[in-house]
GROMACS .gro file of N, CA, C and O in nm:
model
  336
    1MET      N    1  -0.050  -2.692  -3.744
    1MET     CA    2  -0.070  -2.619  -3.626
    1MET      C    3   0.024  -2.434  -3.631
    1MET      O    4  -0.017  -2.384  -3.603
    2SER      N    5   0.150  -2.505  -3.643
    2SER     CA    6   0.253  -2.349  -3.654
    2SER      C    7   0.196  -2.300  -3.735
    2SER      O    8   0.225  -2.161  -3.762
    3ALA      N    9   0.182  -2.311  -3.883
    3ALA     CA   10   0.090  -2.238  -3.962
    3ALA      C   11   0.027  -2.124  -3.967
    3ALA      O   12   0.014  -1.998  -3.946
    4THR      N   13  -0.053  -2.166  -3.875
    4THR     CA   14  -0.183  -2.113  -3.806
    4THR      C   15  -0.112  -2.007  -3.715
    4THR      O   16  -0.156  -1.835  -3.688
    5CYS      N   17  -0.010  -2.031  -3.592
    5CYS     CA   18   0.045  -1.949  -3.564
    5CYS      C   19   0.069  -1.809  -3.623
    5CYS      O   20   0.070  -1.723  -3.558
    6CYS      N   21   0.148  -1.860  -3.725
    6CYS     CA   22   0.237  -1.819  -3.846
    6CYS      C   23   0.159  -1.693  -3.882
    6CYS      O   24   0.194  -1.534  -3.829
    7THR      N   25   0.042  -1.711  -3.931
    7THR     CA   26  -0.050  -1.632  -3.966
    7THR      C   27  -0.113  -1.536  -3.896
    7THR      O   28  -0.155  -1.434  -3.907
    8HIS      N   29  -0.175  -1.581  -3.744
    8HIS     CA   30  -0.197  -1.518  -3.662
    8HIS      C   31  -0.122  -1.395  -3.667
    8HIS      O   32  -0.138  -1.278  -3.585
    9SER      N   33   0.050  -1.447  -3.589
    9SER     CA   34   0.132  -1.389  -3.595
    9SER      C   35   0.144  -1.274  -3.693
    9SER      O   36   0.151  -1.157  -3.647
   10ASN      N   37   0.176  -1.277  -3.806
   10ASN     CA   38   0.160  -1.193  -3.897
   10ASN      C   39   0.046  -1.080  -3.903
   10ASN      O   40   0.032  -0.993  -3.944
   11ALA      N   41  -0.098  -1.171  -3.902
   11ALA     CA   42  -0.189  -1.054  -3.869
   11ALA      C   43  -0.177  -0.998  -3.762
   11ALA      O   44  -0.245  -0.831  -3.780
   12THR      N   45  -0.153  -1.026  -3.664
   12THR     CA   46  -0.142  -0.943  -3.504
   12THR      C   47  -0.020  -0.824  -3.562
   12THR      O   48  -0.053  -0.725  -3.562
   13ASP      N   49   0.079  -0.845  -3.614
   13ASP     CA   50   0.151  -0.762  -3.649
   13ASP      C   51   0.121  -0.653  -3.777
   13ASP      O   52   0.144  -0.544  -3.780
   14ASN      N   53   0.064  -0.699  -3.861
   14ASN     CA   54  -0.005  -0.585  -3.943
   14ASN      C   55  -0.102  -0.499  -3.912
   14ASN      O   56  -0.099  -0.408  -3.974
   15LEU      N   57  -0.223  -0.586  -3.809
   15LEU     CA   58  -0.270  -0.459  -3.735
   15LEU      C   59  -0.198  -0.376  -3.638
   15LEU      O   60  -0.285  -0.273  -3.581
   16GLY      N   61  -0.061  -0.400  -3.614
   16GLY     CA   62  -0.024  -0.329  -3.525
   16GLY      C   63  -0.071  -0.351  -3.367
   16GLY      O   64  -0.034  -0.246  -3.285
   17LEU      N   65  -0.178  -0.417  -3.372
   17LEU     CA   66  -0.178  -0.524  -3.247
   17LEU      C   67  -0.055  -0.552  -3.109
   17LEU      O   68  -0.075  -0.500  -3.000
   18SER      N   69   0.082  -0.583  -3.196
   18SER     CA   70   0.195  -0.633  -3.141
   18SER      C   71   0.206  -0.512  -3.028
   18SER      O   72   0.243  -0.479  -2.903
   19ALA      N   73   0.176  -0.377  -3.095
   19ALA     CA   74   0.244  -0.274  -3.058
   19ALA      C   75   0.151  -0.224  -2.948
   19ALA      O   76   0.156  -0.149  -2.841
   20ILE      N   77   0.000  -0.221  -2.967
   20ILE     CA   78  -0.100  -0.193  -2.862
   20ILE      C   79  -0.079  -0.248  -2.733
   20ILE      O   80  -0.065  -0.234  -2.640
   21LEU      N   81  -0.049  -0.447  -2.735
   21LEU     CA   82  -0.050  -0.503  -2.658
   21LEU      C   83   0.053  -0.457  -2.566
   21LEU      O   84   0.059  -0.483  -2.456
   22GLU      N   85   0.199  -0.435  -2.594
   22GLU     CA   86   0.267  -0.376  -2.557
   22GLU      C   87   0.293  -0.245  -2.472
   22GLU      O   88   0.320  -0.242  -2.331
   23ALA      N   89   0.184  -0.154  -2.509
   23ALA     CA   90   0.122  -0.059  -2.460
   23ALA      C   91   0.069  -0.064  -2.359
   23ALA      O   92   0.068  -0.050  -2.226
   24THR      N   93  -0.011  -0.151  -2.374
   24THR     CA   94  -0.113  -0.176  -2.281
   24THR      C   95  -0.049  -0.278  -2.179
   24THR      O   96  -0.101  -0.202  -2.043
   25SER      N   97   0.025  -0.318  -2.142
   25SER     CA   98   0.098  -0.435  -2.058
   25SER      C   99   0.196  -0.312  -2.039
   25SER      O  100   0.216  -0.330  -1.883
   26GLY      N  101   0.240  -0.225  -2.058
   26GLY     CA  102   0.336  -0.125  -2.006
   26GLY      C  103   0.205  -0.037  -1.881
   26GLY      O  104   0.266  -0.003  -1.772
   27GLU      N  105   0.089   0.039  -1.939
   27GLU     CA  106  -0.006   0.077  -1.846
   27GLU      C  107  -0.057  -0.029  -1.785
   27GLU      O  108  -0.056   0.015  -1.631
   28VAL      N  109  -0.032  -0.169  -1.806
   28VAL     CA  110  -0.112  -0.230  -1.701
   28VAL      C  111  -0.036  -0.244  -1.592
   28VAL      O  112  -0.036  -0.239  -1.455
   29ARG      N  113   0.119  -0.255  -1.605
   29ARG     CA  114   0.209  -0.267  -1.523
   29ARG      C  115   0.228  -0.117  -1.427
   29ARG      O  116   0.243  -0.133  -1.303
   30LYS      N  117   0.206  -0.018  -1.501
   30LYS     CA  118   0.202   0.128  -1.405
   30LYS      C  119   0.092   0.137  -1.315
   30LYS      O  120   0.104   0.158  -1.214
   31ALA      N  121  -0.042   0.080  -1.342
   31ALA     CA  122  -0.157   0.047  -1.298
   31ALA      C  123  -0.137  -0.034  -1.165
   31ALA      O  124  -0.172  -0.024  -1.042
   32CYS      N  125  -0.065  -0.156  -1.172
   32CYS     CA  126  -0.087  -0.267  -1.064
   32CYS      C  127   0.059  -0.212  -0.994
   32CYS      O  128   0.048  -0.241  -0.855
   33SER      N  129   0.119  -0.136  -1.021
   33SER     CA  130   0.251  -0.086  -0.935
   33SER      C  131   0.139   0.045  -0.859
   33SER      O  132   0.274   0.035  -0.723
   34ARG      N  133   0.090   0.120  -0.874
   34ARG     CA  134  -0.002   0.228  -0.826
   34ARG      C  135  -0.041   0.160  -0.730
   34ARG      O  136  -0.066   0.179  -0.600
   35ALA      N  137  -0.148   0.069  -0.756
   35ALA     CA  138  -0.223  -0.026  -0.683
   35ALA      C  139  -0.143  -0.108  -0.558
   35ALA      O  140  -0.195  -0.104  -0.438
   36MET      N  141  -0.039  -0.153  -0.617
   36MET     CA  142   0.061  -0.189  -0.490
   36MET      C  143   0.110  -0.115  -0.407
   36MET      O  144   0.093  -0.150  -0.243
   37ARG      N  145   0.140   0.015  -0.466
   37ARG     CA  146   0.189   0.113  -0.349
   37ARG      C  147   0.083   0.170  -0.272
   37ARG      O  148   0.075   0.158  -0.142
   38PHE      N  149  -0.036   0.206  -0.296
   38PHE     CA  150  -0.150   0.225  -0.207
   38PHE      C  151  -0.192   0.123  -0.110
   38PHE      O  152  -0.195   0.133   0.053
   39LEU      N  153  -0.202  -0.053  -0.176
   39LEU     CA  154  -0.213  -0.138  -0.096
   39LEU      C  155  -0.110  -0.109   0.045
   39LEU      O  156  -0.124  -0.129   0.190
   40LEU      N  157   0.046  -0.100   0.006
   40LEU     CA  158   0.153  -0.093   0.089
   40LEU      C  159   0.133   0.041   0.199
   40LEU      O  160   0.138   0.025   0.327
   41ASP      N  161   0.092   0.130   0.132
   41ASP     CA  162   0.074   0.263   0.232
   41ASP      C  163  -0.050   0.221   0.336
   41ASP      O  164  -0.039   0.270   0.453
   42LEU      N  165  -0.157   0.155   0.270
   42LEU     CA  166  -0.300   0.161   0.340
   42LEU      C  167  -0.238   0.045   0.488
   42LEU      O  168  -0.282   0.059   0.599
   43GLU      N  169  -0.198  -0.064   0.446
   43GLU     CA  170  -0.162  -0.163   0.532
   43GLU      C  171  -0.048  -0.056   0.628
   43GLU      O  172   0.001  -0.117   0.799
   44GLY      N  173   0.029   0.025   0.591
   44GLY     CA  174   0.139   0.099   0.732
   44GLY      C  175   0.054   0.184   0.741
   44GLY      O  176   0.069   0.186   0.888
   45MET      N  177  -0.043   0.232   0.712
   45MET     CA  178  -0.141   0.277   0.814
   45MET      C  179  -0.225   0.224   0.891
   45MET      O  180  -0.231   0.250   0.993
   46LEU      N  181  -0.321   0.137   0.863
   46LEU     CA  182  -0.327   0.016   0.925
   46LEU      C  183  -0.267  -0.020   1.083
   46LEU      O  184  -0.291  -0.060   1.171
   47ASP      N  185  -0.151  -0.077   1.069
   47ASP     CA  186  -0.044  -0.109   1.141
   47ASP      C  187  -0.005   0.024   1.238
   47ASP      O  188  -0.017   0.002   1.353
   48ARG      N  189   0.021   0.133   1.173
   48ARG     CA  190   0.002   0.253   1.295
   48ARG      C  191  -0.137   0.280   1.365
   48ARG      O  192  -0.073   0.288   1.476
   49ALA      N  193  -0.237   0.224   1.318
   49ALA     CA  194  -0.368   0.266   1.402
   49ALA      C  195  -0.338   0.135   1.487
   49ALA      O  196  -0.389   0.201   1.624
   50ARG      N  197  -0.322   0.055   1.472
   50ARG     CA  198  -0.299  -0.084   1.583
   50ARG      C  199  -0.223  -0.087   1.663
   50ARG      O  200  -0.231  -0.106   1.796
   51GLU      N  201  -0.075   0.005   1.651
   51GLU     CA  202   0.027   0.048   1.743
   51GLU      C  203  -0.044   0.158   1.829
   51GLU      O  204   0.007   0.148   1.966
   52ARG      N  205  -0.119   0.206   1.765
   52ARG     CA  206  -0.127   0.358   1.872
   52ARG      C  207  -0.245   0.272   1.971
   52ARG      O  208  -0.254   0.316   2.027
   53ARG      N  209  -0.376   0.192   1.916
   53ARG     CA  210  -0.424   0.121   2.019
   53ARG      C  211  -0.371   0.032   2.119
   53ARG      O  212  -0.397   0.096   2.258
   54ALA      N  213  -0.256  -0.028   2.093
   54ALA     CA  214  -0.180  -0.110   2.170
   54ALA      C  215  -0.125  -0.016   2.264
   54ALA      O  216  -0.136  -0.075   2.384
   55MET      N  217  -0.093   0.093   2.244
   55MET     CA  218  -0.010   0.186   2.352
   55MET      C  219  -0.100   0.213   2.464
   55MET      O  220  -0.046   0.244   2.566
   56LEU      N  221  -0.243   0.241   2.444
   56LEU     CA  222  -0.322   0.264   2.528
   56LEU      C  223  -0.349   0.142   2.643
   56LEU      O  224  -0.375   0.204   2.758
   57ASP      N  225  -0.333   0.004   2.612
   57ASP     CA  226  -0.331  -0.070   2.726
   57ASP      C  227  -0.149  -0.066   2.779
   57ASP      O  228  -0.194  -0.168   2.868
   58LEU      N  229  -0.079  -0.012   2.758
   58LEU     CA  230   0.032   0.008   2.814
   58LEU      C  231   0.044   0.031   2.972
   58LEU      O  232  -0.051   0.150   2.947
   59ASP      N  233   0.091  -0.011   3.080
   59ASP     CA  234   0.037   0.039   3.183
   59ASP      C  235   0.151   0.209   3.256
   59ASP      O  236   0.280   0.198   3.172
   60GLY      N  237   0.133   0.221   3.344
   60GLY     CA  238   0.234   0.330   3.376
   60GLY      C  239   0.381   0.362   3.379
   60GLY      O  240   0.464   0.397   3.315
   61HIS      N  241   0.389   0.186   3.425
   61HIS     CA  242   0.566   0.159   3.469
   61HIS      C  243   0.647   0.151   3.333
   61HIS      O  244   0.750   0.183   3.301
   62VAL      N  245   0.569   0.108   3.227
   62VAL     CA  246   0.614   0.072   3.106
   62VAL      C  247   0.617   0.179   3.014
   62VAL      O  248   0.763   0.215   2.940
   63LEU      N  249   0.525   0.305   2.999
   63LEU     CA  250   0.519   0.403   2.968
   63LEU      C  251   0.661   0.529   2.996
   63LEU      O  252   0.719   0.568   2.887
   64LYS      N  253   0.649   0.480   3.153
   64LYS     CA  254   0.753   0.535   3.186
   64LYS      C  255   0.876   0.501   3.133
   64LYS      O  256   1.023   0.577   3.113
   65ASP      N  257   0.912   0.393   3.130
   65ASP     CA  258   1.048   0.304   3.069
   65ASP      C  259   1.079   0.334   2.937
   65ASP      O  260   1.220   0.359   2.900
   66ILE      N  261   0.963   0.364   2.855
   66ILE     CA  262   0.979   0.413   2.691
   66ILE      C  263   0.983   0.540   2.692
   66ILE      O  264   0.978   0.598   2.589
   67GLY      N  265   0.993   0.628   2.789
   67GLY     CA  266   0.948   0.789   2.804
   67GLY      C  267   0.837   0.843   2.761
   67GLY      O  268   0.868   0.932   2.681
   68LEU      N  269   0.759   0.784   2.748
   68LEU     CA  270   0.606   0.834   2.757
   68LEU      C  271   0.541   0.828   2.882
   68LEU      O  272   0.555   0.800   2.963
   69SER      N  273   0.414   0.985   2.851
   69SER     CA  274   0.340   1.011   2.952
   69SER      C  275   0.189   0.988   2.878
   69SER      O  276   0.191   0.932   2.766
   70ALA      N  277   0.138   0.946   2.989
   70ALA     CA  278  -0.020   0.928   2.973
   70ALA      C  279  -0.081   0.997   2.860
   70ALA      O  280  -0.162   0.966   2.764
   71SER      N  281  -0.087   1.126   2.859
   71SER     CA  282  -0.105   1.214   2.770
   71SER      C  283  -0.046   1.218   2.632
   71SER      O  284  -0.126   1.234   2.521
   72ASP      N  285   0.103   1.168   2.634
   72ASP     CA  286   0.126   1.150   2.485
   72ASP      C  287   0.068   1.033   2.447
   72ASP      O  288   0.081   1.059   2.346
   73VAL      N  289   0.049   0.938   2.477
   73VAL     CA  290  -0.010   0.799   2.426
   73VAL      C  291  -0.171   0.882   2.386
   73VAL      O  292  -0.201   0.858   2.306
   74GLU      N  293  -0.232   0.943   2.512
   74GLU     CA  294  -0.352   0.961   2.466
   74GLU      C  295  -0.345   1.083   2.312
   74GLU      O  296  -0.446   1.042   2.211
   75ARG      N  297  -0.284   1.125   2.308
   75ARG     CA  298  -0.291   1.263   2.197
   75ARG      C  299  -0.226   1.162   2.041
   75ARG      O  300  -0.294   1.175   1.975
   76GLU      N  301  -0.172   1.086   2.107
   76GLU     CA  302  -0.094   0.977   1.955
   76GLU      C  303  -0.211   0.906   1.932
   76GLU      O  304  -0.241   0.853   1.792
   77ALA      N  305  -0.270   0.825   2.041
   77ALA     CA  306  -0.371   0.734   2.004
   77ALA      C  307  -0.528   0.816   1.934
   77ALA      O  308  -0.608   0.764   1.841
   78SER      N  309  -0.534   0.922   1.985
   78SER     CA  310  -0.634   1.011   1.922
   78SER      C  311  -0.622   1.091   1.722
   78SER      O  312  -0.687   1.078   1.713
   79LYS      N  313  -0.455   1.068   1.699
   79LYS     CA  314  -0.458   1.088   1.576
   79LYS      C  315  -0.544   0.980   1.454
   79LYS      O  316  -0.547   0.843   1.480
   80PRO      N  317  -0.588   1.064   1.349
   80PRO     CA  318  -0.631   0.894   1.246
   80PRO      C  319  -0.539   0.860   1.221
   80PRO      O  320  -0.435   0.894   1.214
   81PHE      N  321  -0.590   0.756   1.164
   81PHE     CA  322  -0.536   0.623   1.114
   81PHE      C  323  -0.380   0.677   0.988
   81PHE      O  324  -0.318   0.616   0.960
   82TRP      N  325  -0.442   0.753   0.893
   82TRP     CA  326  -0.367   0.827   0.781
   82TRP      C  327  -0.254   0.916   0.863
   82TRP      O  328  -0.168   0.928   0.755
   83ARG      N  329  -0.275   0.993   0.952
   83ARG     CA  330  -0.173   1.062   1.008
   83ARG      C  331  -0.066   1.013   1.057
   83ARG      O  332  -0.045   0.906   1.131
   84ARG      N  333   0.081   1.020   1.014
   84ARG     CA  334   0.157   0.975   1.088
   84ARG      C  335   0.182   1.056   1.211
   84ARG      O  336   0.204   1.131   1.267
   0.00000   0.00000   0.00000
């Protein structure tokens, strides 16, 4: 069985497939990294939208305590989720 593995390994090396696989895995890592960054950014955007909606439920006393007015909250809540 090990002879088959060695033969397969040599055949892979002779065809240059190991270099192709190594390069491909680097590209896959980059693609996964970009996808993860996108998902984390999207998660942040959705969290921001959720927090903006939650601010609409705060009463006047709480807004005053944190230094916001109702118009500040309305302005913030009206922003699209992708805007900071």
